[in-house]
Coordinates of C-alpha atoms and ligand atoms in Angstrom, one line a residue:
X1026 CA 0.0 0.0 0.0
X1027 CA 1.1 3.6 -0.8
X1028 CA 2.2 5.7 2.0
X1029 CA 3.7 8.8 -0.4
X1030 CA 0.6 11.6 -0.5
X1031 CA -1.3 12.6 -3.6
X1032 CA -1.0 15.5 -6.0
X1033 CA -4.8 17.2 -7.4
X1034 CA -5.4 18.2 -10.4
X1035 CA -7.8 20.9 -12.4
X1036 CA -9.3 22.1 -15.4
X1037 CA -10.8 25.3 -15.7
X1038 CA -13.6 23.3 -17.8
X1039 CA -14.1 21.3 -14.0
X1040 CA -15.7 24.7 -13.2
X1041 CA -18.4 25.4 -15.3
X1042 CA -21.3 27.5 -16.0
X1043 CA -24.3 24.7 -16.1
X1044 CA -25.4 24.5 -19.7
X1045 CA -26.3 21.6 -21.4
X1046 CA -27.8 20.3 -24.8
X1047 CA -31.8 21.3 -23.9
X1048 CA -30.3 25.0 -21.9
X1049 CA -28.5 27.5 -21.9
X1050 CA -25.8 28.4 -18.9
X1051 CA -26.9 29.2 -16.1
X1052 CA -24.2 30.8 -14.2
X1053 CA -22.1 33.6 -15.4
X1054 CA -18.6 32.7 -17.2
X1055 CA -15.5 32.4 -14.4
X1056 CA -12.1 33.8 -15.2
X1057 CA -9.9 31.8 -15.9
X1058 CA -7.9 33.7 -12.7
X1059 CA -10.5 33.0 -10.8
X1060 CA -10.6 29.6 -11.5
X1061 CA -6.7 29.3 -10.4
X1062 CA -7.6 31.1 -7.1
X1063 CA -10.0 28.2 -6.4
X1064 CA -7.7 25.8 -7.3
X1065 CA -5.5 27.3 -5.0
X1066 CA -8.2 27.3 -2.6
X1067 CA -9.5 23.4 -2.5
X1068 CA -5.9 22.3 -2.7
X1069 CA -5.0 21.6 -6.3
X1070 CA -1.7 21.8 -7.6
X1071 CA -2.4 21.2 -11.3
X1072 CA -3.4 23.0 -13.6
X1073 CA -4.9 20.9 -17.4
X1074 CA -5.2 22.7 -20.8
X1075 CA -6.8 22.9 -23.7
X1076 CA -4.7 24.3 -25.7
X1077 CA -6.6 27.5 -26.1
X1078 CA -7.1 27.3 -22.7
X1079 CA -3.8 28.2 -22.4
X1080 CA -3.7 31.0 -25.7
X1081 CA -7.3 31.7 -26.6
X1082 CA -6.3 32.9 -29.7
X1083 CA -3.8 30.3 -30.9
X1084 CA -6.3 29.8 -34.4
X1085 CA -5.1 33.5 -35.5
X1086 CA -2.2 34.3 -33.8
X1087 CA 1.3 34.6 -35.2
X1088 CA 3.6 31.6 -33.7
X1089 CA 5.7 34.4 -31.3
X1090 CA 2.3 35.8 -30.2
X1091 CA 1.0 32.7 -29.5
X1092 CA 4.9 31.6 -27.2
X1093 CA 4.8 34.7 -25.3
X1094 CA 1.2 34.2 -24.3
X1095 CA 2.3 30.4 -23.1
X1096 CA 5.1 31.9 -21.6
X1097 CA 3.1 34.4 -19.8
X1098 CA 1.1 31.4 -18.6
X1099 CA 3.8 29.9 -17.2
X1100 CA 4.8 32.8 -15.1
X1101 CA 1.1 32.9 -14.1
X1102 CA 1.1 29.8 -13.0
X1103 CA 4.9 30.1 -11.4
X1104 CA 3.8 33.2 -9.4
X1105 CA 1.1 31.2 -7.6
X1106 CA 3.1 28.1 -6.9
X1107 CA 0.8 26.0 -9.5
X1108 CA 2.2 23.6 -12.3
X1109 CA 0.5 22.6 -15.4
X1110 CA -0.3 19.0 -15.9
X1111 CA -0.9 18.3 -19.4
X1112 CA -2.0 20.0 -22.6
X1113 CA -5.0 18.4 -24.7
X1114 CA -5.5 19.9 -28.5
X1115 CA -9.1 20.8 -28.4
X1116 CA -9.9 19.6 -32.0
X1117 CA -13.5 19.2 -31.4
X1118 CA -14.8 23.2 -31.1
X1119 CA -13.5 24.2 -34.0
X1120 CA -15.4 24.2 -37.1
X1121 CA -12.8 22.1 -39.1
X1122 CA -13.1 19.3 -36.7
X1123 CA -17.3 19.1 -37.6
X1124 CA -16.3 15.7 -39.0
X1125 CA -13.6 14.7 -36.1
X1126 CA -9.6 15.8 -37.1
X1127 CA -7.5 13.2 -38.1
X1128 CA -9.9 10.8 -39.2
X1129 CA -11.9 13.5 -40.7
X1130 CA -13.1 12.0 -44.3
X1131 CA -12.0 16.1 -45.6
X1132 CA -8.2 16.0 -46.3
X1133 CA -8.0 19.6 -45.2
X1134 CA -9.5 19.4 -41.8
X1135 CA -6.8 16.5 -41.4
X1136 CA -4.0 18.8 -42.1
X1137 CA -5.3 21.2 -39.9
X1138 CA -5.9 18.5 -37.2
X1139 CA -2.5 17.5 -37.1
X1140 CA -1.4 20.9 -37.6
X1141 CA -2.9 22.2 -34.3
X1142 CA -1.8 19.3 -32.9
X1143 CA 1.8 20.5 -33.4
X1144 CA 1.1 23.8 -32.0
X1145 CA 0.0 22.4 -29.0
X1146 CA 2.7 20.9 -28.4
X1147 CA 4.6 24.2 -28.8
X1148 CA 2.6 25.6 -26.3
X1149 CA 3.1 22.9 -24.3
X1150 CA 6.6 23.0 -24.0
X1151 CA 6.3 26.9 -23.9
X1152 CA 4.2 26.4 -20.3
X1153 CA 6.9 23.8 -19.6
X1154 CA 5.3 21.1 -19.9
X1155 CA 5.8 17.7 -21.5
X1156 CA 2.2 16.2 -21.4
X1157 CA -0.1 15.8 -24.0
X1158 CA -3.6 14.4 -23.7
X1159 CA -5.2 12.9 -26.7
X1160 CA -9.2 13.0 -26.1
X1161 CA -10.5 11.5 -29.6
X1162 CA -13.6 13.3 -29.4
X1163 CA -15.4 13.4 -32.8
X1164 CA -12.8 10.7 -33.9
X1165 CA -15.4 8.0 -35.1
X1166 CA -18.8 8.2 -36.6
X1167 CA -22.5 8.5 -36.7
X1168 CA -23.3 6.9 -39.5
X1169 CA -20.8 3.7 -39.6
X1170 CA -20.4 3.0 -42.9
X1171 CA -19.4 7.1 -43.3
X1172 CA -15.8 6.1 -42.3
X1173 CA -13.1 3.1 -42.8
X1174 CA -12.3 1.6 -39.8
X1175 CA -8.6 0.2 -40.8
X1176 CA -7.8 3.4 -42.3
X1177 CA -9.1 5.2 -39.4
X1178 CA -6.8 3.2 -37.1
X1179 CA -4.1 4.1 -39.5
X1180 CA -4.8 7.6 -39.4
X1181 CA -4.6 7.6 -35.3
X1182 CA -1.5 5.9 -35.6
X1183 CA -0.1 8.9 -37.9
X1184 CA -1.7 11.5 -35.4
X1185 CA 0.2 9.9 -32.6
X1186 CA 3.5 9.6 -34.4
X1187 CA 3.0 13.2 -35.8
X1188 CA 2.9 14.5 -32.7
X1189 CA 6.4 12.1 -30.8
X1190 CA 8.0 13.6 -33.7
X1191 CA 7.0 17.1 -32.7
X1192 CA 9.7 17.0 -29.9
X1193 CA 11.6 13.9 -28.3
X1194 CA 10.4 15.5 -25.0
X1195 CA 6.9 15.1 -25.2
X1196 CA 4.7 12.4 -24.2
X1197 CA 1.0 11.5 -24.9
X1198 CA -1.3 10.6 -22.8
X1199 CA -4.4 9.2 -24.8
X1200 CA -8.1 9.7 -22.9
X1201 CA -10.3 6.7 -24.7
X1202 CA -14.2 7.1 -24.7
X1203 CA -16.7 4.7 -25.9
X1204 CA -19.1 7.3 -27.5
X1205 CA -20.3 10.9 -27.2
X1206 CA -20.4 13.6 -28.9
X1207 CA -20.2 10.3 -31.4
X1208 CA -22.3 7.5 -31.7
X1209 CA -18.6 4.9 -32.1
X1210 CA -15.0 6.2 -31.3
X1211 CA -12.2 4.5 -32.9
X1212 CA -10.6 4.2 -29.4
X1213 CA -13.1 3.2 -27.0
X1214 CA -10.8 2.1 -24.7
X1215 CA -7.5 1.4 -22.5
X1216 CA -6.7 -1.7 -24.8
X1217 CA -7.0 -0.3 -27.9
X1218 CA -4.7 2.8 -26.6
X1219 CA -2.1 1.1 -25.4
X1220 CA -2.1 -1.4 -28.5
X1221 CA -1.9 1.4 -31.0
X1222 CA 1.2 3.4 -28.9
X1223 CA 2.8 0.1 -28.8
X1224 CA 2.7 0.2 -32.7
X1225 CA 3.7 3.9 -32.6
X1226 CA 7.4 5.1 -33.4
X1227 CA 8.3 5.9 -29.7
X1228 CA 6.2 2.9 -27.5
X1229 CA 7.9 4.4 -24.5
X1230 CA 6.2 7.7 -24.8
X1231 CA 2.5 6.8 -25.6
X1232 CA 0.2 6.2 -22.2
X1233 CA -2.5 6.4 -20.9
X1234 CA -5.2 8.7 -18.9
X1235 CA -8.1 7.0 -17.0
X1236 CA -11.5 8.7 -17.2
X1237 CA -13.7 6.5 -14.5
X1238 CA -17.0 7.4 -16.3
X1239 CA -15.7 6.7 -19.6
X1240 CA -14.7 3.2 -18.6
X1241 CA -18.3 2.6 -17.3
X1242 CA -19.6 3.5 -20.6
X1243 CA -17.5 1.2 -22.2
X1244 CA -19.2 -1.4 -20.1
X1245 CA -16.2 -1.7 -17.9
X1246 CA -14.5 -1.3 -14.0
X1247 CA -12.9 1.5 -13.9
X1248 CA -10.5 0.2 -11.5
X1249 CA -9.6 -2.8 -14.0
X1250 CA -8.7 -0.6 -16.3
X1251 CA -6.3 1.2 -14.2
X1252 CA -5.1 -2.1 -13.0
X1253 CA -4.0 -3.2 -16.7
X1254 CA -2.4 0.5 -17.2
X1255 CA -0.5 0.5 -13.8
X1256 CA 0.5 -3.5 -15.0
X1257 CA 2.0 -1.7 -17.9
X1258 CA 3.5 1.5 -16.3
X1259 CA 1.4 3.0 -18.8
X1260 CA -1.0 4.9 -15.7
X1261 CA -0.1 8.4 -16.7
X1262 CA -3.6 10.5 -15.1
X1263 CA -6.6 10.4 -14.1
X1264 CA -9.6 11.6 -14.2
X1265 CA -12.2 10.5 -11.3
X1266 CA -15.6 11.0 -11.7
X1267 CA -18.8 8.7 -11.6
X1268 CA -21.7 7.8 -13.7
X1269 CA -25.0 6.5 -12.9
X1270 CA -25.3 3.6 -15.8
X1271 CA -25.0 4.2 -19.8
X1272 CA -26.1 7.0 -20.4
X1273 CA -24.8 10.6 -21.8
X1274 CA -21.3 11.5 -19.9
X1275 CA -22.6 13.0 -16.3
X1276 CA -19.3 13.5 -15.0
X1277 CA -20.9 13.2 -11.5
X1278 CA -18.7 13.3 -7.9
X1279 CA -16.3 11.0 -7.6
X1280 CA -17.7 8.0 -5.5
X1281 CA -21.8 9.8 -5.8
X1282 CA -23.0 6.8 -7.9
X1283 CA -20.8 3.6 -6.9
X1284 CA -19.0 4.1 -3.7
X1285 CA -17.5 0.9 -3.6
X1286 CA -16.3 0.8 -7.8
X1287 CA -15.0 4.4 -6.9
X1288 CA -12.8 2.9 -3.5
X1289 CA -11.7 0.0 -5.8
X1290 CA -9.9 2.9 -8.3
X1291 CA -8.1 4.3 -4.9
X1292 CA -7.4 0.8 -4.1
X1293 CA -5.8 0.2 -7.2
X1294 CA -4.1 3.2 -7.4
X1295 CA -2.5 2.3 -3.7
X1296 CA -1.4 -1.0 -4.3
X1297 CA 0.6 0.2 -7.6
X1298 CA 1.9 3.2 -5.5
X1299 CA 1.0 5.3 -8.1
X1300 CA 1.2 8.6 -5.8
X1301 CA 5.1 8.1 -6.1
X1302 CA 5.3 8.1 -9.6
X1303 CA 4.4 12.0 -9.2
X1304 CA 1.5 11.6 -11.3
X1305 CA -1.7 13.8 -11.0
X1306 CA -4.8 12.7 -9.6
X1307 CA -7.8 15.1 -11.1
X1308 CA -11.3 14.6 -10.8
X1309 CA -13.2 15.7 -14.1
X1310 CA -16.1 16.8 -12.3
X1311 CA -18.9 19.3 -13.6
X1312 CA -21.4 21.3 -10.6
X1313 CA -24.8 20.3 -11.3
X1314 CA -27.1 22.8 -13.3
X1315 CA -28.9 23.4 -10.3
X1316 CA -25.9 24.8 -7.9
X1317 CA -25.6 28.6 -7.3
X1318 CA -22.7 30.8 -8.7
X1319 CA -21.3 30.7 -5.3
X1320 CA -20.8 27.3 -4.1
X1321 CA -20.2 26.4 -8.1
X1322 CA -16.6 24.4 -6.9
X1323 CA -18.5 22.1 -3.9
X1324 CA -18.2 19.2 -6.3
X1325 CA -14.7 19.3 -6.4
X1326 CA -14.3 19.6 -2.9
X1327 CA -16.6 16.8 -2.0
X1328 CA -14.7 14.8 -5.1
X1329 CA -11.1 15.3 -3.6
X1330 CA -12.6 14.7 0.7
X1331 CA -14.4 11.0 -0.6
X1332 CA -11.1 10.4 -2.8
X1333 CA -9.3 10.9 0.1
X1334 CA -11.7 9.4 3.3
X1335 CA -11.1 6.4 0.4
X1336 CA -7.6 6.5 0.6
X1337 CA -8.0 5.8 4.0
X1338 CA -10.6 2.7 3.8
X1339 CA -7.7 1.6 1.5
X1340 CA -4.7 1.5 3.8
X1341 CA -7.0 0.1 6.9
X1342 CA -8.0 -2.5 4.6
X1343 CA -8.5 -6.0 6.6
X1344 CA -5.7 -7.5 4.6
X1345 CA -5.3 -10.3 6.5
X1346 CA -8.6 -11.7 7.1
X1347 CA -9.3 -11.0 3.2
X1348 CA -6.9 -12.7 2.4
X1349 CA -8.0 -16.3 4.8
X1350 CA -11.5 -15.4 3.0
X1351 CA -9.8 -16.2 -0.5
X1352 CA -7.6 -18.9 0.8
X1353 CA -10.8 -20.3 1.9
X1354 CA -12.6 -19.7 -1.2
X1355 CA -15.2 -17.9 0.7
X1356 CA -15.8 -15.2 -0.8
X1357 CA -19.5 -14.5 0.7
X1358 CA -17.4 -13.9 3.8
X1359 CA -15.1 -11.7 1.6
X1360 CA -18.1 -9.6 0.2
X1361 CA -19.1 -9.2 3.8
X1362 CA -15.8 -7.8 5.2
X1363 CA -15.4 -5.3 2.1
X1364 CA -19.0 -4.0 3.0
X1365 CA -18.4 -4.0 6.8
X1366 CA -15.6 -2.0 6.2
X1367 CA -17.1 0.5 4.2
X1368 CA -19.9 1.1 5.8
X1369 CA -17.4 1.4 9.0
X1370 CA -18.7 -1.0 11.5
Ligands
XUL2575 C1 -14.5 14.6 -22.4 C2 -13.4 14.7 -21.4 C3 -12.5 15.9 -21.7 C4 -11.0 15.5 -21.6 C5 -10.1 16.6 -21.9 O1 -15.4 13.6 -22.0 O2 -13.3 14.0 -20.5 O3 -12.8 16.8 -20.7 O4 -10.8 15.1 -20.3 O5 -10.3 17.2 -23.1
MN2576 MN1 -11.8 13.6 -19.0

């Protein structure tokens, strides 16, 4: 079990203003300063990027505009003792990406796909930082028979390399999800990331990120999935959340829908030590439509205090007698002890 503590984890995106696909927002827009004041405030080190988080205007800027602007960043983030954890090319918002970037069936938007994909990178480096998440958002289809699948793959492949070849310092951390905004992603999950970075020109540098309610919309335990990362050395973030079944992406609380699948992911994540690597822990949490402007960060509060009251539950884990329970092969009386000790007898 770990003993090293944990480093948190935010994106200004974690604070948002309650709109969703039948309404409009219902909070007014926070700063992006404000949201590293609250970061600051509930304990989070990290700070993740969008790339135009970072430069809002990196689609018309000139390239030394757009470095001083990540270099101001940096200093930002310097002068308040925060880091950034990764950047993530946000291919999806922009109207070239309608039909996804890289698998795009217009040869154009591809360019331009992996063409902002490099200049993420740039800013990357220019916040100093070597992290890049790939989130294949609209990389899949709708309609099925509207894209190849094996040149799709190929084309994810090329992305990937494109981007190693950006800089040897860089490393990518891909985000798989199962659907939404489409219908089929081309890499709905951990094994098909880590199968097409072990096919990549630089293995060593492609990994993972874990989204908990992504895995559940795959069908699958979150906490496996981390288990076959971590097994790999491949665990390079995560992002905690929960979801209540398949449906759209609810980013709820961390633990809010399935306490005991969220203390198997802390679990996991003890027994592989995975605070020591120096790897963040972020919860990618949204406040519910229904919260007021002013206690708009309470779900990532209550996200990091269950994380942590689970981090507990994991290291005063009854190790021994759960393991007589599976040397018995009882594992009713195994059930019962996980319970017990969850529900704190
Ligand atoms: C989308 C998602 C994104 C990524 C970063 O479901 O999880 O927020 O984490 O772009
Ligand atoms: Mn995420």
């Amino acid at each position: 079990m770990g003993d090293t503590t944990y480093r948190f984890s935010i994106g200004p995106w974690n604070i948002g203003r309650g709109a969703d696909p039948f309404g409009p927002a219902v909070r007014p827009q926070v700063s992006f300063d404000d949201v590293l004041d609250a970061a600051i405030a509930l304990g989070f080190e990290g700070i993740q990027f969008h790339d135009d988080d970072a430069v809002p205007d990196l689609e018309t800027l000139p390239p030394a505009r757009i470095m001083a602007e990540a270099e101001a960043m940096k200093r930002k983030l310097a002068d308040r003792g925060l880091v950034p954890e990764f950047v993530a090319p946000r291919l999806w918002e922009h109207a070239n990406g309608i039909d996804g970037g890289y698998t795009s069936n217009d040869p154009a938007a591809r360019t331009w796909a992996l063409e902002r994909s490099k200049r993420a990178v740039d800013v990357a480096l220019a916040l100093g930082c070597e992290l890049i998440v790939m989130w294949p958002a609209r990389e899949g289809t709708a309609v099925r028979e509207s894209k190849n699948p094996i040149m799709a793959s190929a084309q994810m492949l090329d992305a990937i390399n494109v981007i190693l070849a950006a800089s040897p310092q860089v490393r990518i951390a891909i985000e798989p999800k199962p659907n939404e905004p489409v219908d089929h992603a081309f890499i709905p999950t951990i094994g098909h990331a880590l199968a097409l970075g072990s096919r990549s020109a630089d293995p060593a540098r492609v990994g993972v990120l874990i989204e908990s309610a992504h895995a559940i919309l795959a069908g699958l335990d979150p906490s496996d999935e981390m288990g076959f990362a971590l097994a790999a050395g491949k665990l390079w973030s995560v992002h905690l959340n929960d979801q209540n079944g398949l449906k759209f992406d609810q980013d709820k609380v961390f633990g809010a829908a399935n306490l005991r699948g969220a203390f198997n992911q802390v679990r996991v994540l003890e027994q592989a030590n995975y605070a020591a690597s120096g790897a963040f822990v972020g919860f990618d949490v949204k406040a519910q439509r229904t919260q007021k402007p002013e206690a708009a960060t309470a779900h990532l509060a209550t996200s990091k205090a269950v994380f942590l009251k689970l981090v507990e539950k994991a290291r005063t884990f009854p190790e021994k007698i759960a393991a007589q329970c599976i040397a018995n092969r009882d594992y009713e009386a195994l059930e019962r002890t996980v319970l017990e000790h969850l529900l704190g007898r």
